[in-house]
Structures are given as structure tokens and as C-alpha cells.
Amino acid sequence: MAGKVYLVGAGPGDARLLTLRAAELLADADLVALDALVSDDIRAKIGKSAEVVYVGKRASAHALPQDQINALLIDEAKKGKRVVRLKGGDPFVFGRGGEEAEELAAAGVDFEVVPGISSAIAGPAYAGIPVTHRAYATSVTLVTAHEADSGSTGIAWPALAQLDGTIVFLMGFANLPAIVQRLVEFGMSPERGCAVISKATRADQRVVAGTLRTIEALVANARLETPALIVVGDVVKLHETIDWFSTRPLFGKRVVVTRAREQASQLKRLLEEAGADVLQFPTIEIAPPESWASLDRAIDERWDWLVFTSTNGVASFFERLFAKGNDVRALAGTKIAAVGQATAADLRARGVQPDVVPERFISTELLPLLAEDQRGIRTAVIRAEEGRDELLDELRRRGGEVALAVAYRTIAAENELDELRAAIASDALDVVTFTSASTVDRFFEKLTDDERARVLAHARLASIGATTSEAIRRYGKEPDIVAEEATVVALCAAVIEAVTLHSTR
Ligand code: SAH
């Protein structure tokens, strides 16, 4: 089968502005060539079997020169692959899509162009600035301004300065002073509206609106970041009345969703619709350990104590035990510790009554419950490969013989966790939502002591109902927000109410 290249627009940033066609192609592409700018939410739509190549100019480590990008697209298509070249906004609006299409045509490779929503139109729309309006603008002009400060730009400044429609400058943020200067120099009124829209359509979008005369000072104060658009025209004044995006109740608030991914999607959507910047606490996927050796040792040898730190550890241990033809009688005479109520419950369900269970789902909370003198005591700790070592270290310090039994691995989307960790470190989380007691435990167990303290001190904790609230209290804090009934809709409403009450005070 002959391959094909799809030049696909990814839209301006908000993943929900991806077209249906783009989503469909991402789902069953063989190879996706990405710019660095594409959001995680869009990347999540790429099918599992696709190879992903970063070619974006911003990802300097992976950046490919344009001729190599072209060669890649052509070669892979010729191998018979469905190649998606995903570009920000629309591929033919300053996206070099035209050049790539020419190359593909010259090489005789079949291709399709999938338009995307351009930031040039959507950015202003998300800032409450319609690019055309019967009363203010009958035309809109898109200009690339990355060379606006040099003499030989090819930009028809005298003509632009005469336009009374809207002008949108892309790639021009660094040249804002030159743009303003030229427009005014060639006759445009300094009182003409001018806005800069940074990170348009994203949760951290920022807009500064004024006039050609005021915009530079406004921008200097606001410390805006790229990517950014510059909009010039009378339509800019509408920003004040019809800005719908940054006026949503949770705009600019960072809210954590801690539910398993599929269930999380509804809560995430509701919160995002209310304007929140939603961080997902990554769901943890469970995989078998690299080697069973240490778990087998925990099963085959005699131990004074077996410590189970999670329900997954319990499940894996017993599966392995049974697979070896053993049953719970193999544990006779062994003391059992369970970290957390859910872990204890899982042991009981398998006919094992744990001897000690700390209140909270934190492994170090076992330490006060175990003997101070561990000499001569053999303990196996059954847990994930990625766990924290404080418990083992402390038991060893007390003189005990301690073995780590790796029962499973957790594969978390660590990049999402990094984002969450960064937000916690700068005390930038506003709300953490919890939809079950186990998500409370999972969330806090994953954090370091310092991170836990920061979250408890700075973020508001939102609970879906009584059992979840009880789990939150075990960490020493009353939930700040409680849903009126145990649904994600009610939880979202409670978060909005709490946040808006707070900010008008
Ligand atoms: N093909 C893209 C534009 C590529 S040129 C499109 O149709 O949107 C890159 C420029 O687009 C940036 O310099 C910036 O001016 C603009 N841009 C792209 N995404 C943006 C965003 N989310 N917010 C503000 N400007 C953006």
C-alpha cells in the first residue's frame, strides 16, 4: 500500500479545538512528526502504535532543519506509512505547510492538507476580540513580523498603516516597538487599539489591551511570554465587554484531579469549562517486576515480619504464592503489617488478619508501631520497585535484617508528576479534588513529607463525600470544600462556589 503524508493543523493550543479529522488521523497514524509546542492533551490522542518524532524548532535538542523534515516525510511515506505532520494552528498560515506540500508534490508523494484553527483568529476570539465586526472592521490582515525591525522586510508598512480593518501580527512579539513605531510613522493614529495575546487559548492565556501609544508600557509591566500575537484595530476595544475566557470563575486557578484517568475526564472537563488549569495526578499503571527473585525470596524463606505497603503488593504477593502451589498456611507464625486501611482490608479478604495497621497510608507511620530493637528480626517489605526507602533504612538502623521484595512496578506518567511537583514547590496549587478515600491515600503517599506539608498548608482540599472527607482528616486537615452530594457535578459546583466566594472577599 502506498503511504501518504497528512499536513495537519493542531489548532492554537486548547486541545478541544483540534478538528475531528485531525483526531482521527492522530489515532491511526504510523508516524507523527510533532512541533515541540503541541500540548500533552493533544499528544494523548496519538495512537499507541505510532512512532513520534520531534522536529519542532523549539525543542532544540531534537530540532531538524527543514530539508531534513521534508526528507523524513517523503522517505517514511515511500515506505508505505501514514505520516502525520502536525503543526500549530493552521498548516498554511505561516507554518511552512506550503513549502512542505510543494516538496511532497515534487517527490510524487500523495498528501492531504487538514486545516487547523489558526491562532491568528482563535487567539483574538479567546481574548474577546472578534477579528471582524460590522461596526469596526471590514477586513483582517495577517502579517508575519519576525523581521519587522530590519529595513528590508517586504512588509508594506505605508499600506498597512492606512488600513482601517484589523491587523494580526504573528511572530512579532520581540519586535513590538518596531511595529508600533512603523505604523505610527506611516500615519496610523496612536490611539488605535492594540492588544497582545500571550499563550492564546491555553489555561495560562494572558491579554494586555490598550492602544498603540500605551501598549509597550503595558506589556513591559505584564511580563508576557511567547508565543504571542499582536492585534491592531478598533475591534480591540471589545475586549473589555466581551472577554468571556478570563472571566470564567476558575480562570487562572490550578486544580488537581486525582481520579483514575477515564473517570477523571468528566470532572476535568467540567473544571476546564469553568476556566481551571487542570493538573492530572497521574494514574498509576501496574506492571510485573523486572525480576521475581526478591518476591520469591520473601515467599520461600521464613520471616518474622512481612510488611505490605499497598493493595497492589498484596495482590501480586498472593498471586505469586498461589502460582507456586502454596496458600495462606505458608504465612503461619509470621507477623503481618499493613500500611493503610485498604491494604489491611485486602489482606483480610484473603484470610490474613494484619497484626499492625497504621492509621494513615504512609509507610513510615509503621515505625512507632514496630520494636525499637530490631536485632535478630527478619523483615521483608513487599512493595513497588519505585517506593521510598525510609522504612527499610530505619529498620536496618535499629539492627534488623531487612529485605526489599519487589512485587510490581508502577508506571506513572512521570512528566505529569513533574508538573505537579513544580506547582507544589512554588505553592501554586489552588485546589486538590478527591473523589474517593483511595485517591486521598494515593496522592499523599506519592508526595515527599515536604510536599505533603506544602499542599496541606497552601492548597484547598475538596472532597466528594463523607468517606473521602474522613480520609482527608487522617492527614490532619479538615476538607476545605465538600460537595453537597457525591457527584462530580456537585464537586465542581462546590469548588466554583468556594473559589469565587474567596476571591470577592
Ligand atoms: N500556523 C500557526 C502560526 C505559526 S507561526 C497558526 O496558524 O496559528 C508562529 C506564531 O503563531 C507565533 O510566533 C505566534 O505569533 C503565533 N501563535 C501560535 N500559537 C499561539 C498561541 N497559542 N498564542 C499566541 N500566539 C500564537
Short mmCIF file of C-alpha atoms and ligand atoms in Angstrom, two decimals:
data_model
loop_
_atom_site.label_atom_id
_atom_site.label_comp_id
_atom_site.label_asym_id
_atom_site.label_seq_id
_atom_site.Cartn_x
_atom_site.Cartn_y
_atom_site.Cartn_z
CA MET A 1 0.00 0.00 0.00
CA ALA A 2 1.27 3.46 -0.84
CA GLY A 3 1.94 5.76 2.08
CA LYS A 4 0.61 9.23 2.49
CA VAL A 5 1.53 12.43 4.28
CA TYR A 6 -1.07 14.45 6.14
CA LEU A 7 -0.22 18.08 6.81
CA VAL A 8 -2.42 18.61 9.82
CA GLY A 9 -3.24 21.73 11.81
CA ALA A 10 -3.26 21.15 15.58
CA GLY A 11 -5.11 24.35 16.40
CA PRO A 12 -3.89 27.11 18.69
CA GLY A 13 -3.29 25.12 21.89
CA ASP A 14 -6.58 24.21 23.56
CA ALA A 15 -6.85 20.51 22.71
CA ARG A 16 -10.60 20.80 22.27
CA LEU A 17 -10.01 22.98 19.22
CA LEU A 18 -8.44 20.09 17.35
CA THR A 19 -10.57 19.12 14.35
CA LEU A 20 -12.32 15.75 14.19
CA ARG A 21 -10.26 14.86 11.13
CA ALA A 22 -7.02 15.65 12.94
CA ALA A 23 -8.01 13.50 15.94
CA GLU A 24 -8.95 10.63 13.64
CA LEU A 25 -5.63 10.79 11.79
CA LEU A 26 -3.58 11.02 15.00
CA ALA A 27 -5.34 7.94 16.33
CA ASP A 28 -4.19 5.73 13.48
CA ALA A 29 -1.01 7.27 12.15
CA ASP A 30 2.12 5.16 11.77
CA LEU A 31 4.37 8.12 12.36
CA VAL A 32 3.67 11.56 13.82
CA ALA A 33 6.12 14.41 13.32
CA LEU A 34 5.49 17.00 16.04
CA ASP A 35 6.48 20.51 16.89
CA ALA A 36 7.54 20.93 20.48
CA LEU A 37 4.63 23.27 21.18
CA VAL A 38 1.91 20.64 20.97
CA SER A 39 0.13 20.14 24.31
CA ASP A 40 0.01 16.93 26.37
CA ASP A 41 -3.73 16.71 25.79
CA ILE A 42 -3.19 16.60 22.04
CA ARG A 43 -0.27 14.20 22.35
CA ALA A 44 -2.59 11.91 24.31
CA LYS A 45 -4.66 11.49 21.16
CA ILE A 46 -1.80 9.85 19.28
CA GLY A 47 -2.38 6.11 18.85
CA LYS A 48 -0.28 3.73 20.94
CA SER A 49 1.40 2.13 17.95
CA ALA A 50 2.54 5.37 16.32
CA GLU A 51 6.16 6.40 16.28
CA VAL A 52 6.54 10.01 17.44
CA VAL A 53 9.34 12.23 16.14
CA TYR A 54 10.01 15.72 17.50
CA VAL A 55 11.06 18.06 14.76
CA GLY A 56 9.99 21.38 16.28
CA LYS A 57 12.33 24.27 16.22
CA ARG A 58 11.79 25.00 19.88
CA ALA A 59 12.88 21.56 21.02
CA SER A 60 16.43 22.48 20.16
CA ALA A 61 17.81 19.05 21.11
CA HIS A 62 15.57 17.33 18.59
CA ALA A 63 15.20 20.09 16.06
CA LEU A 64 15.56 19.11 12.42
CA PRO A 65 16.39 21.54 9.64
CA GLN A 66 13.55 21.99 7.16
CA ASP A 67 15.17 19.93 4.39
CA GLN A 68 15.57 17.00 6.76
CA ILE A 69 11.94 17.30 7.85
CA ASN A 70 10.93 17.16 4.20
CA ALA A 71 13.20 14.16 3.59
CA LEU A 72 11.76 12.36 6.61
CA LEU A 73 8.17 12.88 5.48
CA ILE A 74 8.97 11.70 1.96
CA ASP A 75 11.04 8.66 2.97
CA GLU A 76 8.56 7.39 5.52
CA ALA A 77 5.61 7.83 3.17
CA LYS A 78 7.51 5.97 0.49
CA LYS A 79 7.90 3.08 2.93
CA GLY A 80 4.11 2.90 2.90
CA LYS A 81 3.46 4.70 6.19
CA ARG A 82 0.65 7.04 7.13
CA VAL A 83 2.65 10.06 8.20
CA VAL A 84 1.03 12.91 10.13
CA ARG A 85 2.93 16.18 10.13
CA LEU A 86 1.24 18.09 12.95
CA LYS A 87 1.67 21.84 13.03
CA GLY A 88 0.46 24.54 15.36
CA GLY A 89 -2.65 26.43 14.26
CA ASP A 90 -3.24 26.03 10.55
CA PRO A 91 -0.51 24.44 8.42
CA PHE A 92 -0.79 27.06 5.69
CA VAL A 93 -0.78 30.11 7.95
CA PHE A 94 2.92 30.87 8.42
CA GLY A 95 3.50 27.22 9.12
CA ARG A 96 5.67 26.30 6.14
CA GLY A 97 2.95 23.87 5.15
CA GLY A 98 3.06 25.33 1.66
CA GLU A 99 6.76 24.55 1.25
CA GLU A 100 6.30 21.02 2.56
CA ALA A 101 3.38 20.41 0.20
CA GLU A 102 5.49 21.61 -2.74
CA GLU A 103 8.25 19.17 -1.80
CA LEU A 104 5.78 16.32 -1.47
CA ALA A 105 4.26 17.12 -4.83
CA ALA A 106 7.74 17.24 -6.40
CA ALA A 107 8.61 13.86 -4.87
CA GLY A 108 5.39 12.34 -6.14
CA VAL A 109 4.15 11.54 -2.62
CA ASP A 110 0.41 11.52 -2.01
CA PHE A 111 -0.68 14.08 0.58
CA GLU A 112 -3.69 15.70 2.22
CA VAL A 113 -3.96 19.05 3.98
CA VAL A 114 -6.08 19.22 7.12
CA PRO A 115 -6.70 22.86 8.04
CA GLY A 116 -6.49 23.81 11.68
CA ILE A 117 -7.90 26.65 13.69
CA SER A 118 -5.30 29.35 13.37
CA SER A 119 -4.09 31.21 16.43
CA ALA A 120 -4.46 34.34 14.32
CA ILE A 121 -8.25 34.03 14.51
CA ALA A 122 -8.76 31.91 17.63
CA GLY A 123 -6.33 33.89 19.78
CA PRO A 124 -8.27 37.12 19.40
CA ALA A 125 -11.55 35.19 19.79
CA TYR A 126 -10.38 33.81 23.15
CA ALA A 127 -9.48 37.35 24.16
CA GLY A 128 -12.96 38.63 23.34
CA ILE A 129 -11.71 40.34 20.18
CA PRO A 130 -13.63 39.47 17.00
CA VAL A 131 -11.24 39.98 14.09
CA THR A 132 -14.08 41.43 12.02
CA HIS A 133 -17.14 43.38 13.15
CA ARG A 134 -19.63 45.34 11.09
CA ALA A 135 -19.07 48.46 13.11
CA TYR A 136 -15.29 48.35 13.43
CA ALA A 137 -13.53 46.21 10.85
CA THR A 138 -14.41 45.00 7.39
CA SER A 139 -11.08 43.32 6.72
CA VAL A 140 -8.44 41.36 8.55
CA THR A 141 -4.81 41.15 7.53
CA LEU A 142 -2.35 38.55 8.81
CA VAL A 143 1.29 39.63 8.86
CA THR A 144 4.46 37.77 9.81
CA ALA A 145 6.57 40.23 11.70
CA HIS A 146 9.68 38.36 12.71
CA GLU A 147 11.79 40.70 10.64
CA ALA A 148 9.80 43.82 11.34
CA ASP A 149 12.81 45.56 12.84
CA SER A 150 15.02 45.21 9.76
CA GLY A 151 14.91 47.60 6.84
CA SER A 152 14.21 45.09 4.11
CA THR A 153 11.16 43.31 5.42
CA GLY A 154 8.94 43.26 2.42
CA ILE A 155 6.16 44.41 4.75
CA ALA A 156 4.17 47.18 3.07
CA TRP A 157 4.12 49.49 6.09
CA PRO A 158 2.62 52.51 4.27
CA ALA A 159 -0.26 50.33 3.07
CA LEU A 160 -0.74 48.62 6.45
CA ALA A 161 -0.79 51.96 8.23
CA GLN A 162 -3.69 53.08 6.01
CA LEU A 163 -5.86 50.02 6.75
CA ASP A 164 -8.83 50.57 8.98
CA GLY A 165 -9.51 46.86 9.37
CA THR A 166 -7.82 44.52 11.83
CA ILE A 167 -4.16 43.56 11.55
CA VAL A 168 -2.85 40.47 13.33
CA PHE A 169 0.92 40.15 13.61
CA LEU A 170 2.38 36.70 14.19
CA MET A 171 5.96 36.02 15.22
CA GLY A 172 6.31 39.66 16.11
CA PHE A 173 6.33 39.89 19.89
CA ALA A 174 10.04 40.70 20.17
CA ASN A 175 9.55 43.43 17.57
CA LEU A 176 6.57 45.15 19.17
CA PRO A 177 8.35 48.53 19.46
CA ALA A 178 9.35 48.48 15.77
CA ILE A 179 5.82 47.51 14.72
CA VAL A 180 4.23 50.32 16.72
CA GLN A 181 6.79 52.81 15.51
CA ARG A 182 6.34 51.99 11.82
CA LEU A 183 2.56 52.03 11.91
CA VAL A 184 2.53 55.42 13.61
CA GLU A 185 5.35 56.74 11.39
CA PHE A 186 3.30 55.87 8.30
CA GLY A 187 0.21 57.58 9.59
CA MET A 188 -1.81 55.30 11.84
CA SER A 189 -3.35 57.04 14.84
CA PRO A 190 -1.52 56.28 18.11
CA GLU A 191 -4.99 55.97 19.64
CA ARG A 192 -5.78 52.90 17.50
CA GLY A 193 -6.47 49.84 19.64
CA CYS A 194 -3.66 47.35 20.17
CA ALA A 195 -3.59 44.13 22.18
CA VAL A 196 -1.03 41.45 22.87
CA ILE A 197 -2.34 37.94 23.48
CA SER A 198 0.09 35.51 25.05
CA LYS A 199 -0.40 31.73 25.10
CA ALA A 200 -3.78 32.14 23.50
CA THR A 201 -6.49 29.53 24.24
CA ARG A 202 -4.38 27.89 26.93
CA ALA A 203 -5.25 27.90 30.60
CA ASP A 204 -2.44 30.40 31.19
CA GLN A 205 -3.51 32.81 28.44
CA ARG A 206 -2.78 36.46 29.20
CA VAL A 207 -4.09 39.51 27.38
CA VAL A 208 -2.92 43.09 27.55
CA ALA A 209 -5.10 45.61 25.71
CA GLY A 210 -4.57 49.30 25.12
CA THR A 211 -3.61 51.48 22.19
CA LEU A 212 -0.53 51.86 20.02
CA ARG A 213 0.51 54.63 22.38
CA THR A 214 0.13 52.64 25.60
CA ILE A 215 0.82 49.06 24.60
CA GLU A 216 4.58 48.98 25.13
CA ALA A 217 4.38 50.17 28.71
CA LEU A 218 1.50 47.82 29.45
CA VAL A 219 3.42 44.87 28.03
CA ALA A 220 6.58 45.76 29.91
CA ASN A 221 4.65 45.62 33.18
CA ALA A 222 2.89 42.38 32.38
CA ARG A 223 5.97 40.24 31.61
CA LEU A 224 4.17 38.30 28.91
CA GLU A 225 5.68 35.18 27.43
CA THR A 226 5.72 33.79 23.89
CA PRO A 227 4.00 32.60 21.79
CA ALA A 228 2.15 35.84 21.43
CA LEU A 229 0.02 37.67 18.88
CA ILE A 230 -0.26 41.38 18.34
CA VAL A 231 -3.68 42.65 17.27
CA VAL A 232 -4.13 46.17 15.94
CA GLY A 233 -7.54 47.69 15.23
CA ASP A 234 -10.68 49.23 16.64
CA VAL A 235 -12.01 45.74 17.48
CA VAL A 236 -9.56 45.64 20.38
CA LYS A 237 -11.89 47.82 22.44
CA LEU A 238 -14.43 44.97 22.51
CA HIS A 239 -12.08 43.01 24.76
CA GLU A 240 -13.40 44.88 27.75
CA THR A 241 -17.04 43.97 27.12
CA ILE A 242 -16.90 40.53 25.59
CA ASP A 243 -13.90 38.88 27.17
CA TRP A 244 -15.50 35.59 28.11
CA PHE A 245 -12.43 33.49 28.65
CA SER A 246 -10.53 35.06 31.52
CA THR A 247 -13.78 35.97 33.28
CA ARG A 248 -14.79 32.35 33.89
CA PRO A 249 -15.00 31.53 37.60
CA LEU A 250 -11.96 29.26 37.86
CA PHE A 251 -9.75 31.08 35.35
CA GLY A 252 -6.12 31.02 36.40
CA LYS A 253 -6.78 28.53 39.20
CA ARG A 254 -4.73 25.37 39.25
CA VAL A 255 -6.84 22.42 40.24
CA VAL A 256 -5.66 18.85 40.66
CA VAL A 257 -7.85 15.96 39.57
CA THR A 258 -6.85 12.71 41.24
CA ARG A 259 -9.24 10.24 39.81
CA ALA A 260 -8.34 7.34 37.56
CA ARG A 261 -7.95 8.66 34.06
CA GLU A 262 -11.21 7.59 32.39
CA GLN A 263 -13.38 8.64 35.32
CA ALA A 264 -11.40 11.84 35.64
CA SER A 265 -12.37 13.04 32.23
CA GLN A 266 -15.80 14.32 33.24
CA LEU A 267 -14.53 16.21 36.27
CA LYS A 268 -11.61 17.54 34.24
CA ARG A 269 -13.98 18.75 31.55
CA LEU A 270 -16.30 20.48 34.00
CA LEU A 271 -13.43 22.22 35.76
CA GLU A 272 -11.85 23.27 32.47
CA GLU A 273 -15.13 24.64 31.25
CA ALA A 274 -15.17 26.80 34.35
CA GLY A 275 -11.71 28.02 33.35
CA ALA A 276 -9.45 25.97 35.61
CA ASP A 277 -5.96 24.90 34.67
CA VAL A 278 -6.39 21.21 35.45
CA LEU A 279 -3.39 19.15 36.50
CA GLN A 280 -3.98 15.43 36.44
CA PHE A 281 -2.46 13.40 39.20
CA PRO A 282 -1.23 10.58 37.02
CA THR A 283 -2.97 7.29 37.31
CA ILE A 284 -0.62 4.55 38.13
CA GLU A 285 -0.33 1.64 35.80
CA ILE A 286 0.85 -1.58 37.35
CA ALA A 287 3.40 -3.82 35.68
CA PRO A 288 5.17 -7.02 36.83
CA PRO A 289 8.64 -6.52 38.36
CA GLU A 290 11.71 -6.81 36.16
CA SER A 291 12.56 -9.94 38.16
CA TRP A 292 10.57 -12.09 40.58
CA ALA A 293 13.68 -13.08 42.55
CA SER A 294 13.20 -10.80 45.55
CA LEU A 295 9.48 -11.56 45.86
CA ASP A 296 10.18 -15.29 45.57
CA ARG A 297 12.66 -14.96 48.38
CA ALA A 298 10.00 -13.28 50.52
CA ILE A 299 7.67 -16.18 49.78
CA ASP A 300 10.15 -19.06 50.10
CA GLU A 301 12.12 -18.02 53.18
CA ARG A 302 10.90 -17.65 56.76
CA TRP A 303 10.44 -14.08 58.00
CA ASP A 304 9.47 -12.66 61.35
CA TRP A 305 7.56 -9.84 59.68
CA LEU A 306 6.04 -9.30 56.29
CA VAL A 307 5.13 -5.69 55.58
CA PHE A 308 2.55 -4.95 52.88
CA THR A 309 2.55 -1.33 51.81
CA SER A 310 -0.23 -1.37 49.22
CA THR A 311 -3.15 -3.30 47.81
CA ASN A 312 -1.14 -3.95 44.65
CA GLY A 313 1.59 -5.54 46.73
CA VAL A 314 -0.99 -7.80 48.39
CA ALA A 315 -2.45 -8.84 45.03
CA SER A 316 0.92 -9.60 43.48
CA PHE A 317 2.26 -11.46 46.55
CA PHE A 318 -0.73 -13.79 46.76
CA GLU A 319 -0.88 -14.39 43.04
CA ARG A 320 2.74 -15.50 43.13
CA LEU A 321 2.21 -17.52 46.31
CA PHE A 322 -0.72 -19.41 44.80
CA ALA A 323 1.10 -19.88 41.50
CA LYS A 324 3.78 -21.74 43.42
CA GLY A 325 1.14 -24.13 44.75
CA ASN A 326 1.18 -22.53 48.21
CA ASP A 327 -1.62 -21.00 50.24
CA VAL A 328 -2.04 -18.78 53.33
CA ARG A 329 -0.80 -21.54 55.63
CA ALA A 330 2.68 -20.62 54.38
CA LEU A 331 2.31 -17.45 56.46
CA ALA A 332 1.63 -19.27 59.72
CA GLY A 333 3.70 -17.80 62.53
CA THR A 334 4.69 -14.73 60.53
CA LYS A 335 3.68 -11.30 61.81
CA ILE A 336 1.96 -9.14 59.24
CA ALA A 337 1.93 -5.35 58.93
CA ALA A 338 -0.33 -3.49 56.52
CA VAL A 339 0.09 0.15 55.57
CA GLY A 340 -3.31 1.74 55.17
CA GLN A 341 -6.86 0.56 55.69
CA ALA A 342 -7.35 -0.61 52.09
CA THR A 343 -4.23 -2.77 52.26
CA ALA A 344 -5.46 -4.27 55.53
CA ALA A 345 -8.87 -4.96 54.05
CA ASP A 346 -7.32 -6.78 51.09
CA LEU A 347 -5.30 -8.98 53.44
CA ARG A 348 -8.40 -9.82 55.48
CA ALA A 349 -10.23 -10.70 52.28
CA ARG A 350 -7.51 -13.31 51.73
CA GLY A 351 -7.88 -14.71 55.21
CA VAL A 352 -4.99 -12.86 56.84
CA GLN A 353 -5.58 -10.58 59.81
CA PRO A 354 -2.77 -7.99 59.93
CA ASP A 355 -1.10 -7.55 63.31
CA VAL A 356 -0.42 -3.83 62.93
CA VAL A 357 -2.05 -1.20 60.73
CA PRO A 358 -1.07 2.48 60.94
CA GLU A 359 -3.92 4.96 60.55
CA ARG A 360 -2.55 6.75 57.53
CA PHE A 361 -1.34 5.36 54.24
CA ILE A 362 2.27 6.34 54.86
CA SER A 363 4.80 3.57 55.27
CA THR A 364 6.97 5.39 57.82
CA GLU A 365 3.98 5.58 60.17
CA LEU A 366 4.62 1.91 60.88
CA LEU A 367 7.86 2.73 62.63
CA PRO A 368 6.41 3.75 66.02
CA LEU A 369 4.40 0.53 65.99
CA LEU A 370 7.41 -1.76 65.49
CA ALA A 371 10.03 -2.79 68.05
CA GLU A 372 12.75 -0.25 68.76
CA ASP A 373 15.28 -3.08 68.94
CA GLN A 374 15.22 -4.96 65.66
CA ARG A 375 18.26 -7.13 66.26
CA GLY A 376 17.61 -10.71 65.22
CA ILE A 377 14.36 -9.75 63.49
CA ARG A 378 13.98 -10.54 59.78
CA THR A 379 11.56 -8.37 57.85
CA ALA A 380 10.54 -8.45 54.20
CA VAL A 381 8.90 -5.31 52.82
CA ILE A 382 6.61 -6.08 49.89
CA ARG A 383 6.11 -3.11 47.66
CA ALA A 384 6.71 -1.48 44.29
CA GLU A 385 10.17 -1.09 42.89
CA GLU A 386 9.77 2.69 42.96
CA GLY A 387 8.85 3.03 46.64
CA ARG A 388 10.61 5.16 49.22
CA ASP A 389 13.30 3.57 51.38
CA GLU A 390 12.84 5.33 54.75
CA LEU A 391 11.10 2.34 56.34
CA LEU A 392 13.79 -0.14 55.28
CA ASP A 393 16.60 2.21 56.28
CA GLU A 394 15.17 2.84 59.72
CA LEU A 395 14.56 -0.86 60.48
CA ARG A 396 18.15 -1.56 59.47
CA ARG A 397 19.34 1.28 61.66
CA ARG A 398 17.54 -0.43 64.52
CA GLY A 399 19.61 -3.55 63.83
CA GLY A 400 17.12 -5.59 61.82
CA GLU A 401 17.70 -7.72 58.77
CA VAL A 402 15.51 -6.21 56.09
CA ALA A 403 14.81 -7.36 52.54
CA LEU A 404 13.01 -5.48 49.84
CA ALA A 405 10.60 -7.73 47.92
CA VAL A 406 9.67 -6.10 44.65
CA ALA A 407 6.12 -7.20 43.87
CA TYR A 408 5.33 -4.87 41.00
CA ARG A 409 6.34 -1.72 39.21
CA THR A 410 4.32 1.45 38.92
CA ILE A 411 4.50 3.24 35.63
CA ALA A 412 3.25 6.73 36.27
CA ALA A 413 3.28 9.44 33.68
CA GLU A 414 6.26 10.99 35.41
CA ASN A 415 6.20 14.09 33.24
CA GLU A 416 2.77 14.92 34.63
CA LEU A 417 4.07 14.31 38.10
CA ASP A 418 6.95 16.69 37.39
CA GLU A 419 4.49 19.41 36.50
CA LEU A 420 2.56 18.74 39.69
CA ARG A 421 5.75 18.72 41.75
CA ALA A 422 6.79 22.06 40.28
CA ALA A 423 3.41 23.54 41.14
CA ILE A 424 3.62 22.22 44.70
CA ALA A 425 7.16 23.56 45.13
CA SER A 426 6.01 27.06 44.23
CA ASP A 427 2.82 26.75 46.32
CA ALA A 428 0.87 27.31 43.11
CA LEU A 429 -1.86 24.71 43.60
CA ASP A 430 -5.21 26.25 44.42
CA VAL A 431 -7.41 23.19 44.87
CA VAL A 432 -6.87 19.42 45.04
CA THR A 433 -10.03 17.44 44.36
CA PHE A 434 -10.58 13.97 45.79
CA THR A 435 -13.28 11.61 44.60
CA SER A 436 -12.56 8.64 46.86
CA ALA A 437 -10.65 7.75 50.01
CA SER A 438 -8.15 5.73 48.00
CA THR A 439 -7.28 8.72 45.81
CA VAL A 440 -6.52 10.67 49.01
CA ASP A 441 -4.11 7.97 50.09
CA ARG A 442 -2.55 7.53 46.67
CA PHE A 443 -1.99 11.24 46.30
CA PHE A 444 -0.37 11.84 49.67
CA GLU A 445 1.71 8.67 49.59
CA LYS A 446 3.30 9.78 46.33
CA LEU A 447 4.49 13.07 47.83
CA THR A 448 7.55 13.71 49.96
CA ASP A 449 6.99 14.94 53.53
CA ASP A 450 7.82 18.48 52.47
CA GLU A 451 5.45 18.35 49.51
CA ARG A 452 2.68 16.97 51.69
CA ALA A 453 3.18 19.78 54.20
CA ARG A 454 3.08 22.37 51.43
CA VAL A 455 -0.13 21.00 49.95
CA LEU A 456 -1.79 20.88 53.36
CA ALA A 457 -0.70 24.44 54.11
CA HIS A 458 -1.45 26.11 50.78
CA ALA A 459 -3.99 24.23 48.70
CA ARG A 460 -7.65 23.81 49.43
CA LEU A 461 -8.75 20.20 49.64
CA ALA A 462 -12.08 19.35 48.04
CA SER A 463 -13.93 16.18 48.98
CA ILE A 464 -16.76 14.43 47.18
CA GLY A 465 -18.32 12.99 50.34
CA ALA A 466 -18.12 11.66 53.89
CA THR A 467 -15.70 8.73 53.42
CA THR A 468 -13.36 10.86 51.36
CA SER A 469 -13.51 13.63 53.98
CA GLU A 470 -12.64 11.07 56.64
CA ALA A 471 -9.57 10.03 54.64
CA ILE A 472 -8.52 13.68 54.31
CA ARG A 473 -8.86 14.22 58.07
CA ARG A 474 -6.38 11.42 58.67
CA TYR A 475 -3.77 13.72 57.16
CA GLY A 476 -4.52 16.31 59.80
CA LYS A 477 -6.73 18.68 57.88
CA GLU A 478 -10.44 19.31 57.63
CA PRO A 479 -11.53 19.32 53.96
CA ASP A 480 -11.97 22.94 52.84
CA ILE A 481 -14.63 22.14 50.27
CA VAL A 482 -17.25 19.39 50.42
CA ALA A 483 -19.69 18.51 47.64
CA GLU A 484 -23.37 18.71 48.56
CA GLU A 485 -23.91 15.30 47.05
CA ALA A 486 -21.44 12.68 45.94
CA THR A 487 -21.24 13.51 42.22
CA VAL A 488 -18.51 15.15 40.17
CA VAL A 489 -21.01 17.82 39.09
CA ALA A 490 -21.68 18.76 42.71
CA LEU A 491 -17.96 18.64 43.47
CA CYS A 492 -17.20 21.04 40.63
CA ALA A 493 -20.00 23.37 41.77
CA ALA A 494 -18.64 23.36 45.33
CA VAL A 495 -15.15 24.22 44.06
CA ILE A 496 -16.52 27.12 41.99
CA GLU A 497 -18.53 28.41 44.92
CA ALA A 498 -15.60 28.27 47.30
CA VAL A 499 -13.19 29.89 44.88
CA THR A 500 -15.49 32.74 43.86
CA LEU A 501 -16.56 33.46 47.43
CA HIS A 502 -12.94 33.60 48.41
CA SER A 503 -11.85 35.95 45.65
CA THR A 504 -14.62 38.52 46.16
CA ARG A 505 -13.87 38.83 49.83
N1 SAH B 1 0.39 28.10 11.82
C1 SAH B 1 0.28 28.83 13.07
C2 SAH B 1 1.21 30.00 13.13
C3 SAH B 1 2.66 29.62 13.09
S1 SAH B 1 3.72 30.99 13.25
C4 SAH B 1 -1.17 29.25 13.25
O1 SAH B 1 -1.97 29.19 12.31
O2 SAH B 1 -1.53 29.64 14.36
C5 SAH B 1 4.01 31.02 14.99
C6 SAH B 1 3.36 32.24 15.59
O3 SAH B 1 1.99 31.99 15.79
C7 SAH B 1 3.88 32.63 16.95
O4 SAH B 1 5.04 33.43 16.84
C8 SAH B 1 2.73 33.43 17.50
O5 SAH B 1 2.71 34.74 16.99
C9 SAH B 1 1.55 32.70 16.90
N2 SAH B 1 0.94 31.73 17.83
C10 SAH B 1 0.80 30.42 17.64
N3 SAH B 1 0.15 29.86 18.69
C11 SAH B 1 -0.13 30.86 19.53
C12 SAH B 1 -0.79 30.94 20.79
N4 SAH B 1 -1.31 29.86 21.38
N5 SAH B 1 -0.90 32.16 21.38
C13 SAH B 1 -0.38 33.25 20.80
N6 SAH B 1 0.25 33.22 19.64
C14 SAH B 1 0.37 32.06 19.00
#
